[in-house]
CSV table of C-alpha atoms in Angstrom, one decimal:
chain,number,residue,atom,x,y,z
A,443,UNK,CA,0.0,0.0,0.0
A,444,UNK,CA,1.6,3.3,-1.1
A,445,UNK,CA,2.0,6.1,1.4
A,446,UNK,CA,0.3,8.7,-0.8
A,447,UNK,CA,0.9,12.4,-0.5
A,448,UNK,CA,1.1,14.6,2.5
A,449,UNK,CA,-1.8,17.0,2.8
A,450,UNK,CA,-0.8,20.4,1.4
A,451,UNK,CA,-2.0,22.4,4.4
A,452,UNK,CA,-0.3,20.2,6.9
A,453,UNK,CA,2.9,20.2,4.8
A,454,UNK,CA,2.8,24.0,4.6
A,455,UNK,CA,2.5,24.4,8.3
A,456,UNK,CA,5.3,22.0,8.9
A,457,UNK,CA,7.6,23.6,6.3
A,458,UNK,CA,6.9,27.2,7.4
A,459,UNK,CA,7.6,26.3,11.0
A,460,UNK,CA,10.9,24.7,10.1
A,461,UNK,CA,11.8,27.7,7.9
A,462,UNK,CA,11.0,30.2,10.6
A,463,UNK,CA,13.4,28.4,13.0
A,464,UNK,CA,16.0,29.1,10.3
A,465,UNK,CA,14.9,32.8,10.1
A,466,UNK,CA,13.3,32.1,6.7
A,467,UNK,CA,9.8,32.4,5.4
A,468,UNK,CA,7.7,30.9,2.6
A,469,UNK,CA,4.2,32.3,2.0
A,470,UNK,CA,1.2,30.1,1.0
A,471,UNK,CA,1.2,31.1,-2.7
A,472,UNK,CA,4.9,30.2,-3.1
A,473,UNK,CA,4.4,26.9,-1.2
A,474,UNK,CA,1.3,26.0,-3.3
A,475,UNK,CA,3.3,26.8,-6.5
A,476,UNK,CA,6.2,24.5,-5.4
A,477,UNK,CA,3.8,21.8,-4.2
A,478,UNK,CA,1.8,21.9,-7.5
A,479,UNK,CA,5.0,21.9,-9.7
A,480,UNK,CA,6.1,18.8,-7.9
A,481,UNK,CA,2.7,17.2,-8.4
A,482,UNK,CA,2.4,16.9,-4.6
A,483,UNK,CA,5.0,14.1,-4.7
A,484,UNK,CA,6.4,14.1,-1.2
A,485,UNK,CA,10.0,13.1,-2.2
A,486,UNK,CA,10.3,15.9,-4.7
A,487,UNK,CA,8.6,18.5,-2.5
A,488,UNK,CA,10.9,17.6,0.4
A,489,UNK,CA,14.0,17.6,-1.8
A,490,UNK,CA,13.2,21.1,-3.1
A,491,UNK,CA,12.3,22.4,0.3
A,492,UNK,CA,15.5,21.0,1.8
A,493,UNK,CA,17.6,22.8,-0.9
A,494,UNK,CA,15.6,26.0,-0.3
A,495,UNK,CA,16.2,25.7,3.4
A,496,UNK,CA,20.0,25.2,2.9
A,497,UNK,CA,20.2,28.4,0.8
A,498,UNK,CA,19.5,30.5,3.8
A,499,UNK,CA,17.4,33.0,1.8
A,500,UNK,CA,15.3,34.9,4.3
A,501,UNK,CA,12.2,35.0,2.0
A,502,UNK,CA,11.5,32.2,-0.3
A,503,UNK,CA,9.4,33.3,-3.4
A,504,UNK,CA,8.5,31.8,-6.7
A,505,UNK,CA,11.5,33.3,-8.5
A,506,UNK,CA,13.8,31.6,-6.0
A,507,UNK,CA,11.9,28.3,-6.4
A,508,UNK,CA,12.3,28.6,-10.2
A,509,UNK,CA,16.0,29.4,-9.8
A,510,UNK,CA,16.6,26.4,-7.6
A,511,UNK,CA,14.6,24.1,-9.9
A,512,UNK,CA,16.6,25.4,-12.8
A,513,UNK,CA,19.8,24.5,-11.0
A,514,UNK,CA,18.5,21.0,-10.2
A,515,UNK,CA,17.5,20.4,-13.8
A,516,UNK,CA,20.9,21.7,-15.1
A,517,UNK,CA,22.7,19.4,-12.6
A,518,UNK,CA,20.7,16.4,-13.8
A,519,UNK,CA,20.7,17.3,-17.5
A,520,UNK,CA,23.4,14.8,-18.5
A,521,UNK,CA,21.4,11.9,-16.9
A,522,UNK,CA,18.2,13.1,-18.7
A,523,UNK,CA,20.1,13.3,-22.0
A,524,UNK,CA,21.2,9.7,-21.5
A,525,UNK,CA,17.7,8.6,-20.8
A,526,UNK,CA,16.7,10.0,-24.2
A,527,UNK,CA,19.5,8.2,-26.0
A,528,UNK,CA,18.3,4.9,-24.6
A,529,UNK,CA,14.8,5.1,-26.0
A,530,UNK,CA,13.4,4.8,-29.5
A,531,UNK,CA,12.3,8.0,-31.4
A,532,UNK,CA,8.7,7.1,-30.8
A,533,UNK,CA,9.3,6.6,-27.1
A,534,UNK,CA,11.1,10.0,-27.0
A,535,UNK,CA,8.1,11.7,-28.7
A,536,UNK,CA,5.7,10.1,-26.2
A,537,UNK,CA,7.9,11.2,-23.2
A,538,UNK,CA,7.9,14.8,-24.5
A,539,UNK,CA,4.1,14.7,-25.1
A,540,UNK,CA,3.3,13.4,-21.7
A,541,UNK,CA,5.7,15.9,-20.0
A,542,UNK,CA,3.9,18.7,-21.9
A,543,UNK,CA,0.6,17.5,-20.5
A,544,UNK,CA,2.0,16.8,-17.0
A,545,UNK,CA,-0.2,13.6,-17.0
A,546,UNK,CA,-2.6,12.0,-19.5
A,547,UNK,CA,-5.4,9.5,-19.2
A,548,UNK,CA,-6.4,9.2,-22.8
A,549,UNK,CA,-3.0,7.9,-24.0
A,550,UNK,CA,-4.5,6.5,-27.1
A,551,UNK,CA,-7.1,9.2,-27.6
A,552,UNK,CA,-7.3,10.8,-31.0
A,553,UNK,CA,-6.9,14.4,-29.6
A,554,UNK,CA,-3.6,13.4,-27.8
A,555,UNK,CA,-2.2,11.4,-30.7
A,556,UNK,CA,-3.1,14.2,-33.2
A,557,UNK,CA,-1.9,17.1,-31.0
A,558,UNK,CA,1.6,15.5,-30.7
A,559,UNK,CA,1.7,13.8,-34.1
A,560,UNK,CA,2.4,10.4,-32.4
A,561,UNK,CA,1.1,8.2,-35.1
A,562,UNK,CA,-0.9,5.0,-34.6
A,563,UNK,CA,-2.5,4.2,-31.3
A,564,UNK,CA,-1.0,0.7,-31.3
A,565,UNK,CA,2.5,2.2,-31.8
A,566,UNK,CA,2.0,4.5,-28.9
A,567,UNK,CA,0.6,1.7,-26.7
A,568,UNK,CA,3.7,-0.4,-27.4
A,569,UNK,CA,6.0,2.6,-26.6
A,570,UNK,CA,4.1,3.4,-23.4
A,571,UNK,CA,4.3,-0.2,-22.2
A,572,UNK,CA,8.1,-0.2,-22.8
A,573,UNK,CA,8.5,3.1,-21.0
A,574,UNK,CA,6.5,1.8,-18.0
A,575,UNK,CA,8.7,-1.3,-18.0
A,576,UNK,CA,11.8,1.0,-18.1
A,577,UNK,CA,10.3,3.0,-15.2
A,578,UNK,CA,10.4,6.2,-17.2
A,579,UNK,CA,6.6,6.4,-17.1
A,580,UNK,CA,4.3,5.8,-14.2
A,581,UNK,CA,1.0,4.1,-14.8
A,582,UNK,CA,-1.3,5.4,-12.0
A,583,UNK,CA,-4.5,3.5,-12.7
A,584,UNK,CA,-4.5,4.4,-16.4
A,585,UNK,CA,-3.2,7.9,-15.9
A,586,UNK,CA,0.4,8.3,-17.2
A,587,UNK,CA,3.0,10.7,-16.0
A,588,UNK,CA,6.8,10.8,-16.0
A,589,UNK,CA,8.2,8.7,-13.2
A,590,UNK,CA,10.9,11.3,-12.3
A,591,UNK,CA,9.2,14.6,-11.7
A,592,UNK,CA,12.5,16.5,-12.4
A,593,UNK,CA,12.8,14.7,-15.7
A,594,UNK,CA,9.3,15.6,-16.6
A,595,UNK,CA,10.0,19.3,-15.9
A,596,UNK,CA,13.2,19.1,-17.9
A,597,UNK,CA,11.4,17.6,-20.9
A,598,UNK,CA,8.7,20.2,-20.7
A,599,UNK,CA,11.3,23.0,-20.7
A,600,UNK,CA,13.3,21.4,-23.5
A,601,UNK,CA,10.6,20.1,-25.8
């Protein structure tokens, strides 16, 4: 049984209390922005908050969040480029398409296939199955998203 996500309000209270002990602050809008960007995935939210905490910036705002995220993505860029070299061209297009959508339920839907010029539904189905097996895509009860949230953001920024 998966742990699931931490309630956003509870996580905000916890985070802002920890930050205030370090003479830092993060307002609700900034926290919500960060939480949403990380798709409420606890590990990614915590990783980003930990780095923000370590910066020592007194006031954490969306600009600082974006700068730190940019640094993380730049640091991981070599790994992400390797991921793309290890997949077929169709799998690569599927990854970019899903990253652009953040997540997608109708993976074989005409609108999705047409919007991203992915070709036949059967080809996309095969690509998706392979990407799930490679743990690059997460199948969450028929809704697909990038397994690595940072990879998904990098793809969306570089697509």
